[in-house]
XYZ file of C-alpha atoms in Angstrom:
561
model
C -2.106 -19.516 -4.401
C -1.308 -16.219 -2.697
C -3.844 -14.483 -4.917
C -6.564 -16.847 -3.764
C -5.569 -16.231 -0.142
C -5.998 -12.490 -0.721
C -9.371 -12.933 -2.459
C -10.708 -15.622 -0.119
C -12.812 -13.196 1.999
C -14.763 -12.436 -1.176
C -15.269 -16.031 -2.276
C -19.075 -15.742 -2.138
C -18.949 -12.888 -4.659
C -16.565 -14.869 -6.858
C -18.797 -17.947 -6.675
C -21.703 -15.824 -7.904
C -19.490 -14.699 -10.798
C -18.853 -18.372 -11.655
C -22.594 -19.093 -11.674
C -23.276 -16.014 -13.798
C -20.621 -17.104 -16.297
C -22.225 -20.541 -16.506
C -25.520 -19.277 -17.961
C -24.215 -17.764 -21.240
C -21.653 -20.567 -21.560
C -24.252 -23.336 -21.396
C -26.599 -21.415 -23.666
C -23.823 -21.037 -26.238
C -23.105 -24.778 -26.138
C -26.803 -25.646 -26.639
C -26.946 -23.121 -29.472
C -24.095 -24.892 -31.254
C -25.743 -28.316 -30.882
C -28.649 -27.091 -33.034
C -26.328 -27.559 -36.026
C -26.844 -31.352 -35.837
C -30.682 -31.439 -36.278
C -30.455 -28.568 -38.758
C -28.090 -30.614 -40.928
C -29.444 -34.146 -40.413
C -33.187 -33.479 -40.203
C -33.719 -30.298 -42.249
C -31.030 -30.200 -44.921
C -30.546 -33.969 -45.407
C -33.897 -35.321 -44.157
C -35.994 -32.640 -45.853
C -38.108 -31.889 -42.773
C -38.318 -28.161 -43.428
C -41.256 -27.775 -41.031
C -38.696 -28.037 -38.197
C -36.779 -24.994 -39.411
C -39.039 -22.468 -37.667
C -38.838 -24.143 -34.253
C -35.053 -24.546 -34.575
C -34.632 -20.870 -35.434
C -36.909 -19.883 -32.558
C -34.885 -21.998 -30.116
C -31.686 -20.563 -31.531
C -32.960 -16.979 -31.170
C -33.953 -17.595 -27.557
C -30.586 -19.129 -26.737
C -28.783 -16.253 -28.465
C -30.768 -13.765 -26.374
C -29.727 -15.596 -23.200
C -26.092 -15.561 -24.359
C -26.172 -11.791 -25.006
C -28.036 -10.776 -21.840
C -26.123 -13.229 -19.652
C -22.814 -11.993 -21.050
C -23.762 -8.371 -20.401
C -24.839 -9.036 -16.813
C -21.657 -11.007 -16.197
C -19.420 -8.224 -17.561
C -21.260 -5.592 -15.508
C -20.898 -7.696 -12.356
C -17.175 -8.205 -13.027
C -16.817 -4.436 -13.412
C -18.435 -4.014 -10.012
C -16.065 -6.566 -8.437
C -13.031 -4.948 -10.106
C -13.898 -1.687 -8.334
C -15.345 -3.014 -5.077
C -12.726 -5.594 -4.095
C -9.689 -3.261 -4.501
C -11.606 -0.557 -2.594
C -12.208 -2.942 0.307
C -8.573 -4.083 0.174
C -7.425 -0.446 0.326
C -9.551 0.101 3.415
C -8.343 -3.124 5.055
C -4.746 -2.278 4.198
C -5.143 1.217 5.609
C -6.496 -0.199 8.863
C -3.676 -2.763 8.995
C -0.886 -0.250 8.333
C -2.284 2.216 10.861
C -2.012 -0.547 13.486
C 1.368 -1.886 12.315
C 4.561 -1.530 14.298
C 6.158 1.669 12.984
C 9.724 0.387 13.026
C 8.697 -2.419 10.611
C 7.015 -0.255 7.992
C 8.666 0.059 4.545
C 9.973 3.367 3.268
C 6.995 5.726 3.221
C 8.197 7.497 0.058
C 7.502 4.400 -2.073
C 4.761 2.793 0.026
C 1.851 4.672 -1.558
C 3.085 3.975 -5.088
C 3.612 0.324 -4.263
C 0.085 -0.079 -2.875
C -1.551 1.707 -5.814
C 0.457 -0.263 -8.408
C -0.295 -3.642 -6.826
C -4.000 -2.863 -6.406
C -4.146 -1.619 -9.999
C -2.652 -4.942 -11.105
C -5.304 -6.745 -9.089
C -8.096 -4.562 -10.482
C -6.960 -5.271 -14.047
C -6.838 -8.979 -13.340
C -10.398 -9.066 -11.965
C -11.839 -6.927 -14.747
C -10.084 -8.575 -17.674
C -8.262 -11.820 -16.920
C -10.684 -13.181 -14.318
C -13.747 -12.195 -16.327
C -12.454 -13.664 -19.558
C -11.038 -16.693 -17.782
C -14.315 -17.476 -16.023
C -16.451 -16.900 -19.109
C -14.181 -18.889 -21.386
C -13.600 -21.548 -18.739
C -17.332 -22.077 -18.265
C -17.753 -22.080 -22.047
C -15.088 -24.747 -22.356
C -16.765 -26.910 -19.712
C -20.159 -26.511 -21.350
C -18.697 -27.250 -24.781
C -16.910 -30.323 -23.442
C -20.217 -31.566 -22.050
C -21.852 -31.084 -25.447
C -18.875 -32.744 -27.164
C -19.207 -35.754 -24.867
C -22.865 -35.992 -25.878
C -21.949 -36.045 -29.558
C -18.949 -38.389 -29.458
C -17.344 -39.998 -26.433
C -14.382 -41.306 -28.446
C -13.396 -37.998 -29.994
C -13.755 -36.081 -26.722
C -11.640 -38.545 -24.753
C -8.952 -38.168 -27.417
C -9.118 -34.391 -26.924
C -8.789 -34.722 -23.173
C -5.635 -36.821 -23.573
C -3.938 -33.727 -25.013
C -4.999 -31.394 -22.156
C -2.224 -32.370 -19.661
C 0.380 -31.254 -22.241
C -1.224 -27.816 -22.440
C -1.472 -27.588 -18.644
C 2.183 -28.579 -18.222
C 3.500 -25.997 -20.678
C 1.223 -23.257 -19.327
C 2.219 -24.009 -15.731
C 5.912 -23.860 -16.568
C 5.607 -20.520 -18.352
C 3.293 -19.247 -15.594
C 5.954 -19.814 -12.944
C 8.506 -17.925 -15.027
C 6.046 -15.073 -15.589
C 5.240 -14.917 -11.864
C 8.920 -14.604 -10.968
C 9.506 -11.974 -13.645
C 6.395 -10.062 -12.554
C 7.545 -9.960 -8.932
C 10.919 -8.534 -9.943
C 9.261 -6.021 -12.281
C 6.880 -4.774 -9.586
C 9.723 -4.446 -7.078
C 11.728 -2.427 -9.588
C 8.692 -0.225 -10.321
C 8.720 0.604 -6.615
C 12.373 1.648 -6.895
C 11.554 3.867 -9.873
C 8.763 5.530 -7.874
C 11.164 6.048 -4.977
C 13.771 7.621 -7.260
C 11.178 9.915 -8.837
C 10.014 11.045 -5.403
C 13.616 11.561 -4.339
C 14.532 13.687 -7.368
C 11.375 15.745 -7.812
C 10.880 16.114 -4.073
C 14.034 18.232 -3.960
C 13.979 19.720 -7.439
C 15.036 23.149 -6.195
C 18.220 21.661 -4.718
C 18.923 19.764 -7.951
C 18.649 22.911 -10.065
C 20.412 25.205 -7.630
C 23.495 22.952 -7.424
C 23.472 21.830 -11.044
C 22.732 18.212 -10.173
C 20.595 17.582 -13.274
C 23.106 15.132 -14.858
C 23.413 13.195 -11.586
C 19.624 13.068 -11.105
C 19.018 12.112 -14.730
C 21.601 9.331 -14.533
C 19.857 7.858 -11.487
C 16.456 8.061 -13.186
C 17.730 6.520 -16.402
C 19.509 3.717 -14.550
C 16.389 2.664 -12.646
C 14.154 3.207 -15.680
C 16.354 1.046 -17.932
C 16.334 -1.740 -15.391
C 12.534 -1.552 -15.210
C 12.404 -1.621 -19.016
C 14.571 -4.760 -19.194
C 12.529 -6.546 -16.537
C 9.250 -5.476 -18.141
C 10.447 -6.622 -21.562
C 11.397 -10.026 -20.156
C 7.952 -10.352 -18.589
C 6.266 -9.350 -21.858
C 8.296 -11.886 -23.866
C 7.449 -14.674 -21.433
C 3.771 -13.672 -21.371
C 3.639 -13.746 -25.168
C 4.561 -17.451 -25.158
C 0.928 -18.299 -24.450
C -0.018 -17.600 -28.071
C 2.318 -20.078 -29.868
C 1.648 -22.678 -27.179
C -2.127 -22.441 -27.596
C -1.903 -22.252 -31.406
C 0.257 -25.375 -31.655
C -2.050 -27.204 -29.260
C -5.242 -26.240 -31.106
C -3.658 -27.111 -34.477
C -2.689 -30.570 -33.247
C -6.102 -31.088 -31.670
C -8.009 -30.069 -34.814
C -5.890 -32.254 -37.073
C -6.195 -35.281 -34.801
C -9.936 -34.934 -34.218
C -10.735 -34.299 -37.874
C -8.980 -37.497 -38.852
C -10.661 -39.496 -36.078
C -14.052 -37.913 -36.901
C -13.885 -38.998 -40.548
C -13.093 -42.542 -39.392
C -16.078 -42.464 -37.028
C -18.401 -41.365 -39.867
C -16.990 -44.065 -42.141
C -17.573 -46.677 -39.418
C -21.174 -45.536 -38.984
C -20.633 -44.394 -35.394
C -21.321 -40.735 -36.220
C -23.490 -39.003 -38.796
C -22.253 -36.276 -41.114
C -24.446 -33.828 -39.220
C -22.992 -35.042 -35.947
C -19.467 -34.502 -37.221
C -20.412 -31.038 -38.484
C -21.899 -30.155 -35.104
C -18.830 -31.606 -33.364
C -16.447 -29.525 -35.471
C -18.622 -26.445 -34.873
C -18.423 -26.995 -31.129
C -14.692 -27.638 -31.408
C -14.300 -24.382 -33.331
C -16.076 -22.567 -30.514
C -13.741 -24.286 -28.041
C -10.631 -22.931 -29.793
C -11.097 -19.443 -28.291
C -11.231 -20.743 -24.679
C -8.264 -23.040 -25.348
C -6.225 -20.049 -26.506
C -7.432 -17.576 -23.868
C -7.214 -19.793 -20.769
C -3.401 -20.210 -20.968
C -3.025 -16.411 -21.117
C -5.363 -16.098 -18.138
C -3.033 -18.419 -16.245
C -0.082 -16.157 -17.025
C -2.032 -13.084 -15.937
C -2.904 -14.983 -12.765
C 0.840 -15.398 -12.169
C 1.343 -11.628 -12.530
C -1.540 -10.843 -10.171
C -0.232 -13.505 -7.784
C 3.072 -11.631 -7.530
C 1.166 -8.406 -6.731
C -0.917 -10.288 -4.147
C 2.272 -11.550 -2.508
C 3.499 -7.971 -2.055
C 0.137 -6.903 -0.619
C 0.139 -9.858 1.778
C 3.593 -8.767 2.983
C 1.995 -5.517 4.128
C -1.008 -7.261 5.680
C 1.353 -9.538 7.626
C 3.463 -6.760 9.146
C 3.530 -7.273 12.918
C 1.000 -5.098 14.698
C 1.997 -2.548 17.270
C 2.097 -3.986 20.798
C -1.338 -4.038 22.419
C -2.308 -0.899 24.276
C -2.874 -0.840 28.002
C -6.010 -0.082 29.970
C -4.857 2.766 32.202
C -6.980 5.882 31.773
C -7.837 9.130 33.448
C -5.865 12.402 33.522
C -2.077 12.364 33.847
C 0.177 14.838 35.618
C 3.120 14.575 33.208
C 5.895 13.005 35.325
C 8.047 11.229 32.732
C 10.938 8.926 33.521
C 13.388 6.750 31.564
C 14.982 3.867 33.486
C 17.954 2.152 31.817
C 16.299 2.313 28.388
C 17.853 0.458 25.457
C 16.445 0.412 21.945
C 17.582 -1.659 18.966
C 16.015 -1.386 15.518
C 14.925 -4.570 13.677
C 17.991 -4.300 11.438
C 20.259 -4.621 14.455
C 21.296 -0.980 14.989
C 21.296 -0.003 18.681
C 20.117 3.608 18.964
C 19.868 4.025 22.760
C 22.105 2.492 25.422
C 21.083 2.546 29.062
C 19.475 6.015 29.067
C 18.011 7.193 32.395
C 16.525 10.587 33.327
C 13.353 12.162 34.664
C 11.169 15.092 33.566
C 8.784 16.982 35.824
C 5.702 19.111 35.082
C 6.360 22.832 34.827
C 9.872 22.334 33.416
C 11.430 22.849 30.008
C 14.077 20.286 29.129
C 16.289 20.539 26.031
C 17.649 17.492 24.217
C 20.809 18.072 22.159
C 23.532 15.984 20.607
C 25.447 15.326 17.380
C 24.056 13.480 14.388
C 23.137 9.867 15.112
C 23.076 10.404 18.871
C 19.582 8.881 19.227
C 17.458 12.002 19.704
C 14.742 11.059 17.211
C 14.513 7.550 18.645
C 14.165 8.916 22.172
C 11.345 11.227 21.079
C 9.468 8.317 19.526
C 9.762 6.396 22.758
C 8.339 9.388 24.637
C 5.439 9.515 22.173
C 4.756 5.804 22.585
C 5.460 5.119 18.903
C 8.227 2.657 19.811
C 8.617 0.324 22.787
C 12.034 0.015 24.461
C 14.014 -3.143 23.784
C 14.799 -3.208 27.494
C 14.333 -0.835 30.400
C 11.210 1.187 31.185
C 9.554 4.433 30.137
C 7.279 5.579 32.969
C 4.482 8.134 32.972
C 3.364 9.157 36.461
C 5.157 6.088 37.809
C 3.385 3.625 35.487
C 4.795 2.053 32.305
C 3.883 4.118 29.270
C 2.672 0.920 27.594
C 0.064 0.427 30.323
C -1.917 3.459 29.191
C -4.700 3.251 26.652
C -4.067 4.808 23.260
C -6.769 7.446 23.760
C -5.266 8.490 27.097
C -1.787 8.847 25.588
C -2.943 10.857 22.586
C -4.846 13.247 24.873
C -1.785 13.648 27.113
C 0.829 14.199 24.393
C 1.391 16.846 21.732
C 4.151 16.628 19.131
C 5.558 19.292 16.828
C 7.784 17.730 14.160
C 10.722 19.485 12.533
C 8.904 19.532 9.176
C 5.199 19.689 10.080
C 2.800 18.104 7.597
C -0.905 18.741 7.373
C -3.830 17.112 5.657
C -5.451 18.516 2.544
C -8.207 20.957 3.396
C -8.538 24.217 5.267
C -6.672 25.290 8.346
C -9.919 24.998 10.340
C -10.364 21.355 9.266
C -6.805 20.513 10.280
C -7.101 22.190 13.678
C -10.445 20.434 14.273
C -8.685 17.085 13.722
C -5.548 17.968 15.725
C -7.415 19.609 18.618
C -11.007 18.319 18.696
C -13.485 20.632 20.379
C -11.165 23.638 20.509
C -13.553 25.990 18.721
C -12.811 28.984 16.525
C -12.136 31.453 19.351
C -9.501 29.278 20.997
C -7.973 28.498 17.606
C -7.730 32.201 16.800
C -6.159 32.930 20.198
C -3.556 30.159 19.717
C -2.655 31.451 16.271
C -2.299 34.976 17.669
C -0.077 33.663 20.469
C 2.460 32.333 17.943
C 2.184 35.463 15.752
C 0.531 33.717 12.798
C -3.038 35.047 12.762
C -2.208 38.363 11.070
C -0.366 36.482 8.298
C -3.507 34.545 7.274
C -5.576 36.688 4.890
C -8.260 33.987 4.707
C -8.134 33.242 8.411
C -9.193 29.733 9.315
C -10.157 29.058 5.690
C -6.508 29.269 4.641
C -4.804 26.290 2.999
C -1.860 24.977 5.079
C -0.127 23.855 1.869
C 0.208 27.542 0.855
C 2.127 28.432 4.036
C 5.890 28.698 4.306
C 7.909 26.222 6.368
C 8.190 28.706 9.235
C 4.456 29.413 9.140
C 3.694 25.700 9.191
C 5.969 25.310 12.220
C 4.063 28.026 14.060
C 0.757 26.446 13.001
C 1.921 23.114 14.429
C 2.918 24.791 17.707
C -0.498 26.507 17.872
C -2.177 23.121 17.337
C -0.047 21.602 20.104
C -1.066 24.392 22.493
C -4.716 23.865 21.550
C -4.525 20.168 22.481
C -3.981 21.216 26.101
C -1.707 18.193 26.514
C 0.370 17.666 29.654
C 3.501 16.706 27.695
C 4.695 18.834 24.751
C 7.409 17.392 22.519
C 9.016 19.804 20.051
C 11.451 18.419 17.485
C 13.403 21.371 16.053
C 10.091 23.219 16.087
C 11.631 26.688 15.582
C 14.431 25.835 13.147
C 12.825 27.787 10.267
C 11.895 30.885 12.298
C 13.683 34.189 12.415
C 14.810 35.423 15.850
C 11.762 37.657 16.307
C 9.240 34.912 15.479
C 11.221 32.414 17.546
C 11.148 34.768 20.549
C 7.366 35.111 20.249
C 6.910 31.342 20.024
C 9.183 30.737 23.016
C 7.179 33.305 24.965
C 3.941 31.466 24.164
C 5.555 28.199 25.286
C 6.706 29.885 28.454
C 3.118 30.905 29.173
C 1.979 27.327 28.566
C 4.713 25.840 30.779
C 2.903 25.788 34.171
C 1.617 22.283 34.782
C 3.126 20.943 31.551
C 6.255 18.972 30.766
C 8.136 20.431 27.784
C 10.814 18.453 25.908
C 12.575 20.364 23.125
C 15.114 19.061 20.622
C 17.408 21.994 19.903
C 19.091 22.897 16.650
C 20.294 26.305 17.766
C 21.726 25.891 21.255
C 21.194 29.597 21.920
C 17.418 28.998 21.773
C 17.531 26.586 24.745
C 20.344 28.024 26.836
C 17.749 29.136 29.392
C 16.171 25.665 29.669
C 15.703 24.262 33.162
C 17.761 21.278 32.113
C 19.764 20.161 29.098
C 20.262 16.483 28.218
C 23.224 15.731 25.960
C 23.154 12.485 23.966
C 26.147 10.953 22.227
C 26.310 7.511 20.594
C 22.990 6.573 22.175
C 24.114 7.342 25.729
C 23.290 10.218 28.062
C 26.723 11.829 28.063
C 25.930 14.964 30.100
C 23.055 16.760 31.777
C 22.683 20.075 33.565
C 22.149 23.769 32.858
C 23.881 25.811 30.191
C 26.586 27.514 32.330
C 27.573 24.320 34.119
C 27.796 22.305 30.886
C 30.039 24.923 29.320
C 32.335 24.771 32.348
C 32.619 20.976 32.023
C 34.169 21.395 28.583
C 32.554 18.201 27.289
C 30.270 17.341 24.375
C 27.934 20.289 24.930
C 30.809 22.764 25.086
C 32.169 21.348 21.804
C 28.785 21.778 20.156
C 28.545 25.328 21.443
C 32.007 26.204 20.170
C 31.235 24.599 16.800
C 28.593 27.245 16.245
C 25.710 25.820 18.251
C 24.570 23.879 15.169
C 24.549 20.143 15.882
C 22.972 18.038 13.199
C 19.466 16.969 14.230
C 19.236 13.638 12.462
C 19.330 10.871 14.986
């Protein structure tokens, strides 16, 4: 019942759908019962004066069936759009508050959400609508059948548990197959993003056969799983056909005996068989609705997994301006999978200083930056800002005090002005223009602030991100390989702008080219999650340790970590 748990907040809307489905269903059942007086009283009894009133009643009931069915379908269309939209918004709010280290791979997350919500939308629009309408029709028809013959209807109900048992068994198999199919669809989306996200690399190195093999492997597996689900889903048809065939044969034989015994008129039997004929469609559709429920239930389970991700730790209440004194005290960090990224790291950063963070691949640099930004909480130890735990500050205070330039800056769709307005609220056009000039980017923007960030090169986007960080007027600037795509001239101009912004600010820079940070006030060297060395460039070279090895290796340590 995971699907019901997901839809429970909208139960009032669904209850209204049930009531709306009841009106055409009951009207259809009453319409079918008119066969009995038409046969017994008009055709057999010769009371032709009743024909006009019967046709008038039938026309009115038919009008109710048509209008009620239309209103029901329109309302289901509204729910099929509205409920997934609300779930998208709720899911967005939930994921934005979730603990970052617990989030699934972002490359496949969007595809997973869209696919599961599309499955849910299809279920509401088609399976739920048909299931409710046919289910209400079946209930109404059963009520009319009870009114015509208690004996025949009880005999029909004795067969219902067999149909429910077979449908439930197949439904469980379909649900399991659907879950595996949806999970594999996520893997296909991830592979597509992986291949086409680096298509230039694939073509430049002739990796087309390798990429195609990976795509075909995942696609074939999805095909096999989807085929298995389709075969299992198709079982509803023979099951319902066998059931309805048995039911019709049994009830026809019993009905003839009832007429022969004088318990039922010929018109009554005709009306009963007419109602039973109308009930065949619901009896065949409802089992398929149950199987589609199983598919949607598997999608709901995947959505609930995202809703149930643990939230980020609660924010603190400390506010007000900060000076930028940052300190790590015996900080350890272990990822949920068990990998320890930082081991007993301790250091301090002061305002007005530029500190470089270097180290080989896997040293823990990226993890340390995320702790500085408050994105992660240490497993043990403390991260202090102005002598207070970083976690004690309110989220708004932290975001005002911190600016981050990622190695591969990403921007939102829209103009450069819209992005800067979001990244540095209240900066204004003049300040934005001055910041862009400071990093040497303004003259490269023919459309000025109306330029599209997506049209910029990697180096231009890096300078745009640095300009946005300067505009934030934050006390702590964190730059993660922020100049890796710049030529020496552009890098020198950016470093000069950072130097001008240094007074009163704490700058932490992850370095890819050691030559770019050799003049830093302090260099922290990480290795295997530990602070292996610290000092200035000349002294670290004299020590002949990790930093000296990196320098001799070409000053190009890998930045992943």
